[in-house]
Amino acid sequence: ELVAETVAYLRANGFDSIEATPTAEAGWMQHVDDAGSITMFPQANSWYVGANIPGKPRVFMPYAAGVDFYAAACADVVEQGYLGFRLTGPAGSRCHDGVVRRLQPDVQMVLEMVAAMNPPALESLPVEAARAVMVETNAARPPGPDVGEIVDGGFPGATGELEYRLYRPASPGPHPVVVYFHGGGWVLGDAASDDPLCRDLCVRSDALVVSMNYRHAPEHPFPAAADDGVAAVQWVADNAAALGGIPGRLAVAGWSAGGNIAAGVCQWARDHGGPHI
């Protein structure tokens, strides 16, 4: 149907040639690879990846995201004036260059499911309701990888005790230390809310990861979270050996709002003579 409709469109509009652009071709190959990579197909040494021909580059060619995703991509190409194609003929030349699919298929599927549910925007919810949504969402996500040990504890924040969660690798210590700050727009989350990510970071880096809580807005406006971030890094640096870390081997990390806190802590430490990051 797509081919027939495209030929009819070319004839009706004075074109006799249609060719994918290099940008669109490279983008589509990446999309096909992304779609295959979330399946088990590329893990087999089969003709699907060219393994039956010695020396042939390994490229996964089948489209594993399904007919519905493929049909949607075709429709998007047409609706956007044949996105990623150059049309030429007696009427001249026309090209709307670009990448047809930028999202990985599993991410796209989740976004479409959320759109179909039509939930209220998170930022429109009262604070407690938004926090409850985050708790429910976190409860339904896949767990991260196993680590050697997880320890929950408390540390002295800028104005009072706050919680931390420590992730220890399974390998013999001591280990370098990563002080981690969770995301959540300075309003949501706690020391355990980024648990799968912290587990993954611990396993991949073979480092001790200490996820630190901080005070949240709107109850505690700026600079409460930043002050707690500084207190957290100072406390971890002072207690690195007792936590199982290597003193002086300290990194900071964070996601979203936590990334902001991590960046601010680094600048604070630079300007105040430490701790050394």
Short mmCIF file of C-alpha atoms in Angstrom, two decimals:
data_model
loop_
_atom_site.label_atom_id
_atom_site.label_comp_id
_atom_site.label_asym_id
_atom_site.label_seq_id
_atom_site.Cartn_x
_atom_site.Cartn_y
_atom_site.Cartn_z
CA GLU A 1 0.00 0.00 0.00
CA LEU A 2 2.78 2.42 0.89
CA VAL A 3 4.64 1.76 -2.35
CA ALA A 4 1.50 2.09 -4.48
CA GLU A 5 0.43 5.30 -2.77
CA THR A 6 3.95 6.71 -3.08
CA VAL A 7 4.11 5.97 -6.82
CA ALA A 8 0.73 7.65 -7.25
CA TYR A 9 1.94 10.65 -5.28
CA LEU A 10 5.10 10.95 -7.39
CA ARG A 11 3.13 10.83 -10.64
CA ALA A 12 0.60 13.36 -9.43
CA ASN A 13 3.26 15.83 -8.32
CA GLY A 14 5.76 15.68 -11.18
CA PHE A 15 8.39 13.43 -9.58
CA ASP A 16 9.85 10.23 -11.01
CA SER A 17 12.46 9.31 -8.38
CA ILE A 18 12.50 8.87 -4.61
CA GLU A 19 15.63 8.00 -2.65
CA ALA A 20 16.39 7.79 1.07
CA THR A 21 18.95 10.32 2.31
CA PRO A 22 22.17 9.18 4.03
CA THR A 23 20.97 10.81 7.28
CA ALA A 24 17.66 8.95 7.21
CA GLU A 25 19.36 5.69 6.23
CA ALA A 26 21.86 5.88 9.09
CA GLY A 27 19.08 6.81 11.53
CA TRP A 28 16.89 3.95 10.39
CA MET A 29 19.74 1.44 10.72
CA GLN A 30 20.29 2.67 14.26
CA HIS A 31 16.58 2.29 14.99
CA VAL A 32 16.55 -1.26 13.58
CA ASP A 33 19.58 -2.09 15.74
CA ASP A 34 17.88 -0.58 18.81
CA ALA A 35 14.74 -2.60 18.14
CA GLY A 36 16.76 -5.80 17.79
CA SER A 37 18.93 -5.12 20.81
CA ILE A 38 16.01 -5.46 23.24
CA THR A 39 15.38 -8.98 21.92
CA MET A 40 17.50 -12.15 21.98
CA PHE A 41 17.93 -12.21 18.19
CA PRO A 42 21.39 -10.54 18.07
CA GLN A 43 22.75 -12.87 20.76
CA ALA A 44 22.75 -15.84 18.37
CA ASN A 45 25.41 -16.44 15.72
CA SER A 46 22.85 -16.80 12.95
CA TRP A 47 22.32 -15.56 9.42
CA TYR A 48 20.12 -12.86 10.98
CA VAL A 49 23.35 -11.01 11.81
CA GLY A 50 25.38 -12.30 8.87
CA ALA A 51 27.29 -14.89 10.90
CA ASN A 52 26.88 -17.50 8.14
CA ILE A 53 29.41 -15.61 5.96
CA PRO A 54 32.94 -15.42 7.42
CA GLY A 55 34.19 -11.86 7.64
CA LYS A 56 30.80 -10.28 6.95
CA PRO A 57 30.05 -7.25 9.16
CA ARG A 58 27.59 -8.13 11.91
CA VAL A 59 24.44 -6.10 11.21
CA PHE A 60 20.99 -7.04 12.46
CA MET A 61 18.66 -6.53 9.50
CA PRO A 62 15.13 -7.73 10.45
CA TYR A 63 12.72 -5.23 12.00
CA ALA A 64 11.93 -6.66 15.42
CA ALA A 65 9.65 -3.90 16.73
CA GLY A 66 6.60 -5.32 14.94
CA VAL A 67 4.26 -4.48 12.09
CA ASP A 68 2.34 -1.87 14.08
CA PHE A 69 5.48 0.15 14.82
CA TYR A 70 6.58 -0.19 11.20
CA ALA A 71 3.20 1.00 9.91
CA ALA A 72 3.31 3.97 12.27
CA ALA A 73 6.77 4.89 11.01
CA CYS A 74 5.60 4.68 7.40
CA ALA A 75 2.62 6.91 8.19
CA ASP A 76 4.88 9.45 9.89
CA VAL A 77 7.15 9.56 6.84
CA VAL A 78 4.23 10.39 4.57
CA GLU A 79 2.59 12.85 6.96
CA GLN A 80 5.85 14.79 7.22
CA GLY A 81 6.22 15.22 3.47
CA TYR A 82 8.24 12.03 2.91
CA LEU A 83 10.62 12.66 5.76
CA GLY A 84 14.11 11.36 5.02
CA PHE A 85 13.60 11.09 1.25
CA ARG A 86 14.69 13.14 -1.74
CA LEU A 87 12.09 13.43 -4.51
CA THR A 88 13.26 14.45 -8.00
CA GLY A 89 11.71 14.73 -11.46
CA PRO A 90 10.44 17.21 -14.06
CA ALA A 91 8.88 19.26 -11.24
CA GLY A 92 12.32 19.75 -9.68
CA SER A 93 13.72 18.40 -6.44
CA ARG A 94 12.36 18.32 -2.91
CA CYS A 95 13.85 16.92 0.28
CA HIS A 96 12.67 16.97 3.86
CA ASP A 97 15.77 15.42 5.43
CA GLY A 98 15.79 13.96 8.91
CA VAL A 99 15.70 10.85 11.08
CA VAL A 100 12.45 8.90 11.00
CA ARG A 101 12.67 7.36 14.47
CA ARG A 102 14.74 8.79 17.32
CA LEU A 103 13.15 6.95 20.27
CA GLN A 104 14.07 3.41 21.19
CA PRO A 105 11.02 1.20 20.61
CA ASP A 106 10.53 0.21 24.26
CA VAL A 107 10.62 3.87 25.32
CA GLN A 108 8.18 4.77 22.54
CA MET A 109 5.84 1.99 23.66
CA VAL A 110 5.83 3.26 27.25
CA LEU A 111 5.17 6.83 26.11
CA GLU A 112 2.26 5.69 23.94
CA MET A 113 0.80 3.69 26.83
CA VAL A 114 1.05 6.72 29.12
CA ALA A 115 -0.54 8.95 26.48
CA ALA A 116 -3.43 6.49 26.11
CA MET A 117 -4.03 6.63 29.88
CA ASN A 118 -4.14 10.46 29.66
CA PRO A 119 -3.04 11.04 33.26
CA PRO A 120 -2.89 14.55 34.71
CA ALA A 121 0.48 16.26 34.35
CA LEU A 122 2.72 15.46 37.32
CA GLU A 123 3.42 19.16 37.91
CA SER A 124 -0.32 19.82 38.22
CA LEU A 125 -0.73 17.49 41.21
CA PRO A 126 -0.57 18.54 44.86
CA VAL A 127 2.83 17.74 46.35
CA GLU A 128 1.70 14.75 48.40
CA ALA A 129 -0.16 13.28 45.43
CA ALA A 130 2.90 13.67 43.20
CA ARG A 131 5.04 11.96 45.82
CA ALA A 132 2.53 9.10 46.02
CA VAL A 133 2.65 8.71 42.23
CA MET A 134 6.45 8.41 42.38
CA VAL A 135 6.23 5.76 45.11
CA GLU A 136 3.74 3.72 43.09
CA THR A 137 5.78 4.10 39.89
CA ASN A 138 8.96 2.99 41.64
CA ALA A 139 7.21 -0.05 43.10
CA ALA A 140 6.34 -1.30 39.61
CA ARG A 141 9.77 -0.92 37.98
CA PRO A 142 12.23 -3.79 37.46
CA PRO A 143 14.82 -4.18 40.21
CA GLY A 144 18.46 -3.45 39.58
CA PRO A 145 21.25 -6.04 39.72
CA ASP A 146 22.33 -7.70 42.95
CA VAL A 147 25.15 -6.01 44.89
CA GLY A 148 27.32 -7.29 47.69
CA GLU A 149 25.45 -5.52 50.49
CA ILE A 150 22.93 -2.73 51.08
CA VAL A 151 23.01 -0.76 54.32
CA ASP A 152 20.53 1.95 55.38
CA GLY A 153 21.63 4.57 57.88
CA GLY A 154 21.57 8.21 58.88
CA PHE A 155 23.99 11.12 58.60
CA PRO A 156 23.99 14.68 59.98
CA GLY A 157 22.49 17.00 57.37
CA ALA A 158 22.84 20.76 57.52
CA THR A 159 20.06 21.08 60.13
CA GLY A 160 19.32 17.54 61.28
CA GLU A 161 19.66 13.84 60.56
CA LEU A 162 18.88 12.56 57.07
CA GLU A 163 18.85 9.07 55.55
CA TYR A 164 21.34 7.38 53.29
CA ARG A 165 21.45 4.03 51.51
CA LEU A 166 24.85 2.44 50.92
CA TYR A 167 25.50 -0.02 48.08
CA ARG A 168 28.63 -2.15 48.56
CA PRO A 169 30.13 -4.18 45.67
CA ALA A 170 30.54 -7.93 46.02
CA SER A 171 34.29 -7.66 45.31
CA PRO A 172 36.81 -7.31 48.17
CA GLY A 173 37.17 -3.76 49.49
CA PRO A 174 37.97 -1.08 50.22
CA HIS A 175 36.44 0.62 47.19
CA PRO A 176 36.34 4.09 45.68
CA VAL A 177 33.30 6.03 46.90
CA VAL A 178 30.50 7.66 44.91
CA VAL A 179 28.21 10.09 46.73
CA TYR A 180 24.91 9.99 44.84
CA PHE A 181 21.98 12.44 44.93
CA HIS A 182 18.54 11.29 43.74
CA GLY A 183 16.33 13.06 41.21
CA GLY A 184 12.83 14.40 41.69
CA GLY A 185 12.74 18.11 40.97
CA TRP A 186 13.91 18.95 44.52
CA VAL A 187 10.39 17.89 45.62
CA LEU A 188 10.15 14.11 45.18
CA GLY A 189 12.25 11.10 46.11
CA ASP A 190 14.49 9.87 48.91
CA ALA A 191 17.68 7.91 49.48
CA ALA A 192 16.13 4.74 48.05
CA SER A 193 14.08 6.18 45.16
CA ASP A 194 16.82 5.63 42.54
CA ASP A 195 17.58 2.13 43.82
CA PRO A 196 17.91 0.26 40.47
CA LEU A 197 20.20 2.96 39.04
CA CYS A 198 22.39 2.98 42.16
CA ARG A 199 22.67 -0.82 42.06
CA ASP A 200 23.71 -0.68 38.43
CA LEU A 201 26.24 2.08 39.11
CA CYS A 202 27.71 0.06 41.97
CA VAL A 203 28.09 -3.10 39.88
CA ARG A 204 29.43 -1.40 36.75
CA SER A 205 31.91 0.89 38.52
CA ASP A 206 32.88 -1.55 41.30
CA ALA A 207 32.58 1.42 43.65
CA LEU A 208 30.83 2.04 46.93
CA VAL A 209 27.72 4.09 46.16
CA VAL A 210 26.15 6.11 48.95
CA SER A 211 22.75 7.56 48.01
CA MET A 212 22.12 10.61 50.20
CA ASN A 213 18.76 12.13 51.01
CA TYR A 214 18.28 15.89 51.29
CA ARG A 215 15.49 18.20 52.38
CA HIS A 216 12.82 18.87 49.78
CA ALA A 217 10.82 21.84 48.59
CA PRO A 218 8.32 23.33 49.12
CA GLU A 219 8.66 22.64 52.85
CA HIS A 220 12.39 23.42 52.68
CA PRO A 221 13.16 25.98 49.96
CA PHE A 222 16.57 26.72 48.47
CA PRO A 223 19.31 26.49 49.65
CA ALA A 224 18.23 23.60 51.91
CA ALA A 225 18.96 20.83 49.37
CA ALA A 226 22.29 22.38 48.38
CA ASP A 227 23.35 22.75 52.02
CA ASP A 228 22.44 19.12 52.71
CA GLY A 229 24.45 18.08 49.65
CA VAL A 230 27.54 19.78 51.05
CA ALA A 231 26.96 18.20 54.45
CA ALA A 232 26.55 14.78 52.82
CA VAL A 233 29.83 14.95 50.91
CA GLN A 234 31.72 16.24 53.95
CA TRP A 235 30.33 13.44 56.11
CA VAL A 236 31.13 10.71 53.59
CA ALA A 237 34.64 12.10 53.06
CA ASP A 238 35.26 12.14 56.82
CA ASN A 239 33.90 8.60 57.26
CA ALA A 240 35.07 6.96 54.03
CA ALA A 241 37.24 4.33 55.74
CA ALA A 242 34.53 3.38 58.24
CA LEU A 243 32.05 2.96 55.38
CA GLY A 244 34.42 0.62 53.54
CA GLY A 245 35.74 3.20 51.11
CA ILE A 246 39.16 4.46 50.12
CA PRO A 247 39.82 7.88 51.69
CA GLY A 248 40.55 10.45 49.02
CA ARG A 249 38.93 8.41 46.22
CA LEU A 250 35.66 10.34 46.18
CA ALA A 251 33.29 11.08 43.30
CA VAL A 252 29.86 12.71 43.25
CA ALA A 253 26.97 11.88 40.94
CA GLY A 254 23.29 12.55 40.62
CA TRP A 255 20.30 12.41 38.32
CA SER A 256 18.16 15.43 37.39
CA ALA A 257 17.86 17.64 40.48
CA GLY A 258 20.49 15.42 42.08
CA GLY A 259 22.84 16.22 39.20
CA ASN A 260 22.37 19.89 39.99
CA ILE A 261 23.25 19.26 43.63
CA ALA A 262 26.30 17.22 42.62
CA ALA A 263 27.55 20.02 40.37
CA GLY A 264 26.97 22.60 43.09
CA VAL A 265 28.80 20.48 45.67
CA CYS A 266 31.81 20.20 43.37
CA GLN A 267 32.01 23.97 43.03
CA TRP A 268 31.56 24.44 46.77
CA ALA A 269 34.38 21.97 47.50
CA ARG A 270 36.63 23.70 44.97
CA ASP A 271 36.05 27.09 46.58
CA HIS A 272 36.36 25.89 50.20
CA GLY A 273 39.47 23.73 49.97
CA GLY A 274 37.80 20.32 49.86
CA PRO A 275 36.79 17.63 50.21
CA HIS A 276 38.81 16.61 47.16
CA ILE A 277 36.49 15.30 44.45
#
